[in-house]
Short mmCIF file of C-alpha atoms in Angstrom, two decimals:
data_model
loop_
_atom_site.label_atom_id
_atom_site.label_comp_id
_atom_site.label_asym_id
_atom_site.label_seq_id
_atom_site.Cartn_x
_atom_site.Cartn_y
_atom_site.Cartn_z
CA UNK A 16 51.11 3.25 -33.88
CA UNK A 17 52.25 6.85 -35.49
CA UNK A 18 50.40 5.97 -38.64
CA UNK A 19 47.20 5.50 -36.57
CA UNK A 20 47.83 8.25 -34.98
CA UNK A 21 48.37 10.32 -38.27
CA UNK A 22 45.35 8.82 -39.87
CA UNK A 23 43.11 9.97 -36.67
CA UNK A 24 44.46 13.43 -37.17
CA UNK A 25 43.92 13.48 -41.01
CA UNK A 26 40.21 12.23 -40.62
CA UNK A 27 39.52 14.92 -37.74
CA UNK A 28 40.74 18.35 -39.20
CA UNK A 29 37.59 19.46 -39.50
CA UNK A 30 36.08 18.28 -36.39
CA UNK A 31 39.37 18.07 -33.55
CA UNK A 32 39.35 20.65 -30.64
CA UNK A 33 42.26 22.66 -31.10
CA UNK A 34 43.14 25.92 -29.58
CA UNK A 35 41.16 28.60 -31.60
CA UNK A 36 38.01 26.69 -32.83
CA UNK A 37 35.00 27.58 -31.23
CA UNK A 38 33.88 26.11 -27.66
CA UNK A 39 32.86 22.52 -27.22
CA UNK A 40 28.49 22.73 -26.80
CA UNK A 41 28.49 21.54 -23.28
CA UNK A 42 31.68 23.60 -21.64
CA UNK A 43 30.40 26.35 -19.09
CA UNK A 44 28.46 23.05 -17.70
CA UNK A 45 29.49 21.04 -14.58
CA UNK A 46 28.15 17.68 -13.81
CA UNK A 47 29.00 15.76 -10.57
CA UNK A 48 29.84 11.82 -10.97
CA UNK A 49 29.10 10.04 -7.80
CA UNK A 50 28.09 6.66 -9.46
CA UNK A 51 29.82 3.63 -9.90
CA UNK A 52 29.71 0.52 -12.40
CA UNK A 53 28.81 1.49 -15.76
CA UNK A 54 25.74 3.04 -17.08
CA UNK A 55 25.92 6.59 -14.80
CA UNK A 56 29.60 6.99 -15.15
CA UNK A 57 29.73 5.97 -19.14
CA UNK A 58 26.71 9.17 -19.12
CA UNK A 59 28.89 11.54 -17.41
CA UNK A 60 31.85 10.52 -19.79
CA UNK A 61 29.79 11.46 -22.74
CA UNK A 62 28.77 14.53 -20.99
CA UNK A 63 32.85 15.36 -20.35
CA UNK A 64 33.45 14.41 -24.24
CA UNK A 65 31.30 17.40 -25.40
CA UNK A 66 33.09 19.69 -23.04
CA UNK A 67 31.36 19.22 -19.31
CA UNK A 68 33.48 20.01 -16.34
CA UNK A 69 32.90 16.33 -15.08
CA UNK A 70 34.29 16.08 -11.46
CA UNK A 71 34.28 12.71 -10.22
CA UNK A 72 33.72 11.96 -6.69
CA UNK A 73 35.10 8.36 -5.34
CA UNK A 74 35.15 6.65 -1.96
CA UNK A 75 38.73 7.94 -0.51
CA UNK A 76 39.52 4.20 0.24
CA UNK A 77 36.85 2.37 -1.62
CA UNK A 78 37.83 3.47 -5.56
CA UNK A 79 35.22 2.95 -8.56
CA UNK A 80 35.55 -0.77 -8.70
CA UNK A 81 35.81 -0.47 -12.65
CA UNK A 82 39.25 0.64 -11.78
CA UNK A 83 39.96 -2.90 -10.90
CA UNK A 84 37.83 -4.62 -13.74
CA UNK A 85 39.21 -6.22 -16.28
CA UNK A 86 42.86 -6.33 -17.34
CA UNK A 87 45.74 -3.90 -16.06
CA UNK A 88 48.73 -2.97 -17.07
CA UNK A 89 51.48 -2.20 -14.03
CA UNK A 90 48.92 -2.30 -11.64
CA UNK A 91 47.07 -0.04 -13.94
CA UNK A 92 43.35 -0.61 -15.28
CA UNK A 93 42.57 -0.28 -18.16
CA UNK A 94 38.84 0.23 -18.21
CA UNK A 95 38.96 2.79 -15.82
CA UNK A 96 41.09 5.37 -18.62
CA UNK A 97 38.28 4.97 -20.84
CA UNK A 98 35.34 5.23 -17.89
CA UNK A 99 37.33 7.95 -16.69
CA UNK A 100 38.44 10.16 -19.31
CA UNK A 101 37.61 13.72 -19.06
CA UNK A 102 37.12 13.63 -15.27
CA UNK A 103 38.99 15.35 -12.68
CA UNK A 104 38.72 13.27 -9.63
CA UNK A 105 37.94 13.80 -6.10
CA UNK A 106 37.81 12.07 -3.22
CA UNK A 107 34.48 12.17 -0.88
CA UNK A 108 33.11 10.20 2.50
CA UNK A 109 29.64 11.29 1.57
CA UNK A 110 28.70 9.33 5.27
CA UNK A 111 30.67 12.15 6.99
CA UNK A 112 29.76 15.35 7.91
CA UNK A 113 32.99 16.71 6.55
CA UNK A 114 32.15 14.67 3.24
CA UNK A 115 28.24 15.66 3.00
CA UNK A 116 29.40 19.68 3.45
CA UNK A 117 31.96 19.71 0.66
CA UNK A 118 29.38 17.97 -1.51
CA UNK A 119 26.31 20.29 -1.33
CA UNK A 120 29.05 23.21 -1.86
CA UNK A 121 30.00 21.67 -4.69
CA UNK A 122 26.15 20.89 -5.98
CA UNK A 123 25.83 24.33 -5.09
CA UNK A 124 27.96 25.50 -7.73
CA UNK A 125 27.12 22.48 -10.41
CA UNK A 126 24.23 21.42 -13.25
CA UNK A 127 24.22 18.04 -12.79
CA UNK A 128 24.32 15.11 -10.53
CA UNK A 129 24.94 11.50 -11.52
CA UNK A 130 23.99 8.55 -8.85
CA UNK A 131 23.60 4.78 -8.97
CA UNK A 132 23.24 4.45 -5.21
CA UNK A 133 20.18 2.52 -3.74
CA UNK A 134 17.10 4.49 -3.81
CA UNK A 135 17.21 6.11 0.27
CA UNK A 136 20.70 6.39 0.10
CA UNK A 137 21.47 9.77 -0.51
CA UNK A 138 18.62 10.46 1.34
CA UNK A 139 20.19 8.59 4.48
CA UNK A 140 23.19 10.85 4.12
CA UNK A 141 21.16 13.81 3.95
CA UNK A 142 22.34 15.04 -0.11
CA UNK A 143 18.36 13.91 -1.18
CA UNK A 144 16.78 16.08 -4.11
CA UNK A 145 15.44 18.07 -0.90
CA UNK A 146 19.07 19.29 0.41
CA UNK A 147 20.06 19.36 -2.95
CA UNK A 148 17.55 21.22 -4.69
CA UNK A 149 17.69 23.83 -1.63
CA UNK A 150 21.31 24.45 -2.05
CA UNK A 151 20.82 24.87 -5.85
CA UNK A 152 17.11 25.18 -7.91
CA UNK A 153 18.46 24.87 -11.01
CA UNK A 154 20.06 21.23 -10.47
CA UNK A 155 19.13 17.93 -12.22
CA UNK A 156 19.81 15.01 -10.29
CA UNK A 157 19.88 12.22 -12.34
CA UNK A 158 19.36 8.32 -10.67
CA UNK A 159 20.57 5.66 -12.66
CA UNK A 160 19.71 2.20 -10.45
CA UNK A 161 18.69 -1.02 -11.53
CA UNK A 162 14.67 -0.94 -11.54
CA UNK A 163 13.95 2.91 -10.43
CA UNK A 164 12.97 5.13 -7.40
CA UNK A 165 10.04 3.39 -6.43
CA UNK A 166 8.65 -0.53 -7.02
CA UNK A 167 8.37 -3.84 -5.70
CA UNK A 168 12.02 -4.72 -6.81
CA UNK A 169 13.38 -0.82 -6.21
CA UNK A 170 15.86 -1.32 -3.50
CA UNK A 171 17.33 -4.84 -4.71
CA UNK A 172 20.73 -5.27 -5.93
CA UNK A 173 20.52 -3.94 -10.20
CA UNK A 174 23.01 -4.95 -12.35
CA UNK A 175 22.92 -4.63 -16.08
CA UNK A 176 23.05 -8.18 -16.46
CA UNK A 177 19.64 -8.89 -14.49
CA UNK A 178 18.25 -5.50 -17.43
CA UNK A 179 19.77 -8.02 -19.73
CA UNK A 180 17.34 -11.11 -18.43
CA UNK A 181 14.22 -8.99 -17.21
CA UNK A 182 14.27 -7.12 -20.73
CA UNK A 183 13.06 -9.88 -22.65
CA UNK A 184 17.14 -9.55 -24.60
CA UNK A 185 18.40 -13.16 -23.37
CA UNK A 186 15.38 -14.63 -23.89
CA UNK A 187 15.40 -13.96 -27.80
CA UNK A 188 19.16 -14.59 -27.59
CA UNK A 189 21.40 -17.75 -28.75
CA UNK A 190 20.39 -20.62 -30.34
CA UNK A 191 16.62 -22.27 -30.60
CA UNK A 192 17.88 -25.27 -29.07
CA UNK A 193 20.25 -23.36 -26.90
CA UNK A 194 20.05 -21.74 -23.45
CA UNK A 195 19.02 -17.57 -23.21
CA UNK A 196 22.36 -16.27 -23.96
CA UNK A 197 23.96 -13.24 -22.25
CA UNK A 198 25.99 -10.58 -23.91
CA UNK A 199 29.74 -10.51 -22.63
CA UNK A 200 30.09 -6.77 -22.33
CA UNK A 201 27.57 -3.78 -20.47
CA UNK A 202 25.09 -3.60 -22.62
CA UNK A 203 21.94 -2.85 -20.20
CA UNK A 204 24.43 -0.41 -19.09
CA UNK A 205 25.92 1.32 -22.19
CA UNK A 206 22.31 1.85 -23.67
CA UNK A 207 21.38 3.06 -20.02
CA UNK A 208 24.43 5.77 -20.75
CA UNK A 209 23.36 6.92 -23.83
CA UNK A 210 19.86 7.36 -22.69
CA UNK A 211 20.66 9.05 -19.53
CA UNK A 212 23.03 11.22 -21.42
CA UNK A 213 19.85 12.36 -23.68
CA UNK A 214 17.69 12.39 -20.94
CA UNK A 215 19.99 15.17 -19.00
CA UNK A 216 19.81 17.21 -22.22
CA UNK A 217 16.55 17.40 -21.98
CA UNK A 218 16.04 18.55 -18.31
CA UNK A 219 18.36 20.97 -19.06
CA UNK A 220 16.34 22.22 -21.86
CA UNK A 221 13.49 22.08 -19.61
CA UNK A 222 15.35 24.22 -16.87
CA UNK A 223 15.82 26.58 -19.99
CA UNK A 224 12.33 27.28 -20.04
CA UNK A 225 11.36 26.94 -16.73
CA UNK A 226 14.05 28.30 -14.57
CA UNK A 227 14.30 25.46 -12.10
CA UNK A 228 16.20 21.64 -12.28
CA UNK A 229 14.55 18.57 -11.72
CA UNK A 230 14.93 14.68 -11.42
CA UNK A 231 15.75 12.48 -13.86
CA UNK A 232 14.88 8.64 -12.76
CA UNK A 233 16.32 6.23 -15.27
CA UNK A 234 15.54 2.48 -14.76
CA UNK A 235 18.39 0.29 -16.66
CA UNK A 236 15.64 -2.31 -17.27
CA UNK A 237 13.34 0.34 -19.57
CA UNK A 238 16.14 1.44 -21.97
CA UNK A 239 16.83 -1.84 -23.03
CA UNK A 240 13.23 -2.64 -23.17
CA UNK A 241 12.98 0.16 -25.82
CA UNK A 242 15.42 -0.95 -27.82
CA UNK A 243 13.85 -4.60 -28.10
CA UNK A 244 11.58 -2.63 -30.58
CA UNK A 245 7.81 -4.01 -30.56
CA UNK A 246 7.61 -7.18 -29.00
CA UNK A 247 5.21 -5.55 -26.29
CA UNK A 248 2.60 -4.69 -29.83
CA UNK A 249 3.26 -8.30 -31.04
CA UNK A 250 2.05 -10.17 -27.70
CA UNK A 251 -0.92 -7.62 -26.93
CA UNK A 252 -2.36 -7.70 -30.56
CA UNK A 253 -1.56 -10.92 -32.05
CA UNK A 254 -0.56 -13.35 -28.61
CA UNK A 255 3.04 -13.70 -30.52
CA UNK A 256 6.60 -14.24 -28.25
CA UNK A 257 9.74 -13.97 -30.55
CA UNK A 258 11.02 -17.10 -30.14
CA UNK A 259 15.26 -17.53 -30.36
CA UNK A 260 16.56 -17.78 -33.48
CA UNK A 261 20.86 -17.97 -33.26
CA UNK A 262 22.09 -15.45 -36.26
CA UNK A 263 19.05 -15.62 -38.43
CA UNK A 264 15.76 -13.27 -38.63
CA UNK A 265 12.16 -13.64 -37.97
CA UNK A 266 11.75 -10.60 -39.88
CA UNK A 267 13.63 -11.16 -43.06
CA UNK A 268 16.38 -13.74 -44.48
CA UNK A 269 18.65 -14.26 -45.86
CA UNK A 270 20.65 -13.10 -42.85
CA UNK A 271 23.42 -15.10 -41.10
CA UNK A 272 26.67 -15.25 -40.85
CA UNK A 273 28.46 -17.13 -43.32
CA UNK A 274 32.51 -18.56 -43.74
CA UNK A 275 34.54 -17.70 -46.56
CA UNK A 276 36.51 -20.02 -48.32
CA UNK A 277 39.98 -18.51 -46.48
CA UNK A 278 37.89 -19.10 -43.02
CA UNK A 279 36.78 -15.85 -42.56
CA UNK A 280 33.75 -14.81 -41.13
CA UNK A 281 30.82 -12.63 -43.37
CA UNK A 282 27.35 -11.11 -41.69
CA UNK A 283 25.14 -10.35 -44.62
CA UNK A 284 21.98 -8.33 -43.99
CA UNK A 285 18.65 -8.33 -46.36
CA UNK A 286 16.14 -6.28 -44.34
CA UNK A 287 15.54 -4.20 -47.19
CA UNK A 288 13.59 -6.39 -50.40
CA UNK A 289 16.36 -4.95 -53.18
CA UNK A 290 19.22 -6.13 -51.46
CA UNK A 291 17.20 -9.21 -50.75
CA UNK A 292 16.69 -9.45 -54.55
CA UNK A 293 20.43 -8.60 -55.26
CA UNK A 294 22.09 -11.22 -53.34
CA UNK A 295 20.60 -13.74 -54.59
CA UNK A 296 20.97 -12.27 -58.18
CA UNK A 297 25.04 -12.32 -56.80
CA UNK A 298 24.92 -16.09 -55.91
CA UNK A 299 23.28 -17.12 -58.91
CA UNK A 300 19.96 -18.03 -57.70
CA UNK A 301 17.36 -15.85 -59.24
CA UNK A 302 14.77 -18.59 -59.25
CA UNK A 303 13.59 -17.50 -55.59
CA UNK A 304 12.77 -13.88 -57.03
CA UNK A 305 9.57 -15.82 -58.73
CA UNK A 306 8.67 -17.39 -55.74
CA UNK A 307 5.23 -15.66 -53.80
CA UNK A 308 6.99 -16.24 -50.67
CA UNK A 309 10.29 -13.95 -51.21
CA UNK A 310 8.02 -10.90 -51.83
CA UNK A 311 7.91 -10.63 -47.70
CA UNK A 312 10.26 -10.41 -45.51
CA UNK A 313 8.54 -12.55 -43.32
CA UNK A 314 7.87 -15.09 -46.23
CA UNK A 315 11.34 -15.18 -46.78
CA UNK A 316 12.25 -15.95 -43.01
CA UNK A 317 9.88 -18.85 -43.54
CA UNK A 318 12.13 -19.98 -45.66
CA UNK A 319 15.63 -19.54 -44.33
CA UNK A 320 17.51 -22.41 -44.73
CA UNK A 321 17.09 -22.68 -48.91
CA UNK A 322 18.14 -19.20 -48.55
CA UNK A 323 21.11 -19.73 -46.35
CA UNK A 324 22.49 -22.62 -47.79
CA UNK A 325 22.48 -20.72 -51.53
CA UNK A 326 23.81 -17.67 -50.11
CA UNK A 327 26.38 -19.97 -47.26
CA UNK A 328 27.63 -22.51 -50.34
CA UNK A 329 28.65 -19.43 -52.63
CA UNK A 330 30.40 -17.11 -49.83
CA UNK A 331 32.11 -21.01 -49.47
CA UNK A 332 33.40 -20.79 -52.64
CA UNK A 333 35.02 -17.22 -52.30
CA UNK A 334 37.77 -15.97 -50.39
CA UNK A 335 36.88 -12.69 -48.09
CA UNK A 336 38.18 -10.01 -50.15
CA UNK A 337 36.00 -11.28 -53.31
CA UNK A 338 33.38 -11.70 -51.38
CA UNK A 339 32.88 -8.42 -50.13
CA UNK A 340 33.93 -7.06 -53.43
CA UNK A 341 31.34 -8.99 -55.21
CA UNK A 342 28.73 -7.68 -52.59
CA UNK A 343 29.82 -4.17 -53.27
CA UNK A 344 29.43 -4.11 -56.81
CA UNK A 345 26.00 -5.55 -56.12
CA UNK A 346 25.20 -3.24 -53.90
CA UNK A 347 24.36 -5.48 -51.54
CA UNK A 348 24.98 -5.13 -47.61
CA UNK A 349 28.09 -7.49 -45.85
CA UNK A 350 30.18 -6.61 -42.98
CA UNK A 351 33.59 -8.69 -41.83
CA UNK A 352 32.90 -10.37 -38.77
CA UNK A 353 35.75 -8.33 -36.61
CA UNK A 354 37.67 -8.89 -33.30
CA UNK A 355 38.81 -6.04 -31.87
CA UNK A 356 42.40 -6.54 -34.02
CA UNK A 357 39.83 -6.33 -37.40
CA UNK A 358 38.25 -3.41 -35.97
CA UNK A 359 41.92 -1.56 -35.25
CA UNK A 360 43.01 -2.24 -39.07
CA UNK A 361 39.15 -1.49 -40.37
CA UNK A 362 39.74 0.94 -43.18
CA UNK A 363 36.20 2.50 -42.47
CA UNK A 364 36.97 2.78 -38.80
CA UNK A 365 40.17 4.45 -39.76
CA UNK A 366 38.62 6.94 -42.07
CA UNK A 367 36.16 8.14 -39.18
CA UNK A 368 38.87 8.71 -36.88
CA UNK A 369 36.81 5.82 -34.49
CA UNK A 370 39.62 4.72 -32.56
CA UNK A 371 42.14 8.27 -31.40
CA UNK A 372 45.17 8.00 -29.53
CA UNK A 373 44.79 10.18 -26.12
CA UNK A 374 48.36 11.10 -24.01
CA UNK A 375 48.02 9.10 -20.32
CA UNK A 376 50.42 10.40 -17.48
CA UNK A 377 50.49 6.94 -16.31
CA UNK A 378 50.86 4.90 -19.82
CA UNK A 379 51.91 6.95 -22.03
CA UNK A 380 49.90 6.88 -25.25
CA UNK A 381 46.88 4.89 -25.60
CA UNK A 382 44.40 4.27 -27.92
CA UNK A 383 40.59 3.87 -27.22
CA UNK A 384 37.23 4.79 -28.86
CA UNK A 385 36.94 8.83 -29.94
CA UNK A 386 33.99 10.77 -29.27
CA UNK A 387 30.82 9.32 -30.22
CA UNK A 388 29.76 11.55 -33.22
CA UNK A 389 31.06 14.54 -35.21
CA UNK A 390 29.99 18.07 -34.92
CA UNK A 391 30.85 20.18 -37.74
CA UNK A 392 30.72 23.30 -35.56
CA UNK A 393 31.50 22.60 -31.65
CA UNK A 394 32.94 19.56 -31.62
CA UNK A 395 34.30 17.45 -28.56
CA UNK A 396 37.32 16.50 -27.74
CA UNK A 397 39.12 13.32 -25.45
CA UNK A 398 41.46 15.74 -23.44
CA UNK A 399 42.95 13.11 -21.04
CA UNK A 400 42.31 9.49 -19.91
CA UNK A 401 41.09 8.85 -16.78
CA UNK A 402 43.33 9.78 -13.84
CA UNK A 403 44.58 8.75 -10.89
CA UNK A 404 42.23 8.23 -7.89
CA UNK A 405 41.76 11.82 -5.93
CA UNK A 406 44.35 13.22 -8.32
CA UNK A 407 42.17 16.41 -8.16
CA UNK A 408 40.75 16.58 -4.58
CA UNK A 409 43.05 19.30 -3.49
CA UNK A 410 42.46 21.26 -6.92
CA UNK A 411 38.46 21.39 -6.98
CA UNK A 412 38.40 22.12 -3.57
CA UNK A 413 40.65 24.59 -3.49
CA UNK A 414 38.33 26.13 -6.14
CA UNK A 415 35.53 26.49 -3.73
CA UNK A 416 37.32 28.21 -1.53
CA UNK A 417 38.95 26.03 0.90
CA UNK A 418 42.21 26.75 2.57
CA UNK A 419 45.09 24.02 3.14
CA UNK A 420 44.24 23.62 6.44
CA UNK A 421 40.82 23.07 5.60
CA UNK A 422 41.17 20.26 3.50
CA UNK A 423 44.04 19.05 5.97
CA UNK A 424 41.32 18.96 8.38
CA UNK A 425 39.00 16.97 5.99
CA UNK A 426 41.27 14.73 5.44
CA UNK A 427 42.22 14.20 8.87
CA UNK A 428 38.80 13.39 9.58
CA UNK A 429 38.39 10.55 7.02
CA UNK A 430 36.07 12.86 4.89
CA UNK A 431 38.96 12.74 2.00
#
């Protein structure tokens, strides 16, 4: 693991947060996490990564239930250090008096809010954009939930995996002769993250000009929507629903994955017409250059299994290494198929500084993914995984101004 670990640190001298290199963009800013389960927490994380004083607020008996997801280590989750990193954590009955006070002082003295809860919720509790906005002007309260603030389906259960379905993703997804497939990770609600993350940015900017915050009502069934690209344009111009199609393309072919002679596993790409043109140069079938059809890439989707069986009984023929060292000399675009063990020992991944070890109280050193992307001036920085529940409750109120027997008293009361 100290190689890793030395590699990181090579590839990141320019870019690493150490002491004497200028601020990280977002420090100065606070942003309060009070959502759960994955798209607003992964946003604040991303906020926290660029240097956001992210304070997390969690149930005081009811924890984020991602730190129970997935596997653990003594008792430990896992998830949770990567959900959680670059969060000090509080504890918070927002139902309580006691709970709903601390909170507005804390808005009071923030940029952001982050919420999943069901549209009325807050509201119930009496932290709406109407308390909040009067204790501060200048905040933007951003609501992540499954189908927005307002709706025939706003106050149902949302779950990335119903973004998933609704999007139009799983039906496009898996085999033709095969059932809509799901993805087995967050996807709805990592491209929720990133979009909420960009779509705080932006109402800051706006507060920039304007002097006053706003809200920010993010739907995890339109980002993913987006990112479907234009099947909306298709149906409403031409009547056409992208039908499933496993690995392959309705837009272009050859592209599959393919299995190397040592049983590896090889996705090649052709979505541009000169790679197109140079793979099949590389397998030794330049025949299909003369053919009107492979001047498209839809023409050449048409035609997808000639293409995939020249390109499939080649790769066949080759063991991994040769392949992809064929494909590079050709210029030509091919990825391994990784697990997460090829993705650890990826020399590209390693050169990026993609995967950085970060010092945990509780585990010692782990490894998980490093900042999204590099600044070359104010870069960001992983400066802890996530911690302990409440670890900080005593800390960040003591901050605002609360005596011991203050926050005794809270905590008395249930409100911690």
């Amino acid at each position: 693991m100290n190689d890793v670990h030395d590699r990181t640190d090579a590839a990141h001298t320019a870019y690493a947060s150490h002491a004497g290199t200028p601020p990280a963009p977002l420090d100065g800013l606070r942003v309060l996490d009070l959502a759960t389960l994955f798209a607003g927490p992964l946003a604040a994380t991303m906020l926290g990564d660029f240097g956001a004083d992210v304070i997390k607020v969690e149930h005081p008996r009811r924890p984020d239930p991602s730190r129970g997801h997935g596997p653990a280590k003594d008792g430990v989750g896992l998830w949770w250090k990567l959900l959680g990193r670059n969060k000090r954590n509080v504890t918070l009955d927002l139902s309580t008096p006691g709970g709903r006070d601390v909170l507005l002082r804390l808005a009071a003295e923030s940029d952001v809010v982050v919420e999943n809860f069901r549209p009325g919720t807050l509201e119930k509790w009496g932290l709406g954009w109407d308390e909040l906005s009067a204790v501060n002007p200048r905040l933007v309260l951003a609501r992540v939930t499954g189908f927005g603030q307002f709706g025939p389906y706003a106050r149902r259960p949302g779950f990335g995996t119903l973004a998933e379905a609704m999007s139009g993703f799983a039906a496009i997804t898996g085999e033709p002769d095969g059932p809509p497939t799901l993805p087995p990770f967050g996807l709805a609600d990592s491209i929720a993250a990133l979009a909420t993350s960009y779509a705080v940015m932006a109402a800051l900017r706006g507060r920039d000009r304007t002097g006053t915050g706003q809200v920010v009502d993010m739907a995890i069934i339109e980002p993913m929507l987006t990112v479907l690209g234009p099947q909306p344009l298709w149906y409403d111009q031409l009547g056409y629903v992208q039908p499933r199609t496993g690995n392959r393309s309705a837009n272009n072919a050859p592209r599959n994955t393919y299995r190397t002679a040592d049983g590896a596993w090889l996705a090649v790409s052709t979505s541009a017409q000169s790679v197109a043109e140079r793979v099949l140069r590389l397998v030794g079938r330049p025949e299909f250059l003369d053919e009107p059809w492979f001047a498209t890439g839809a023409g050449r989707a048409a035609h997808a299994d000639e293409l995939d069986e020249a390109v499939g009984t080649w790769i066949a023929r080759h063991e991994r290494a040769e392949v992809v060292e064929e494909f590079e000399r050709a210029e030509a675009a091919v990825a391994t198929v990784n697990d997460i063990r090829g993705v650890l020992d990826d020399e590209q991944y390693r050169a990026l500084g993609s995967i950085t070890e970060v010092e945990d109280e509780e585990l010692g050193t782990v490894r998980m993914q490093n900042v999204l992307f590099r600044l070359s001036e104010t870069p960001g920085a992983i400066k802890w995984a996530g911690r302990p529940h409440g670890s900080d409750t005593d800390a960040v109120l003591g901050e605002l101004g609360l005596s011991e027997r203050e926050i005794t008293a809270l905590r008395d009361g249930g409100a911690l």
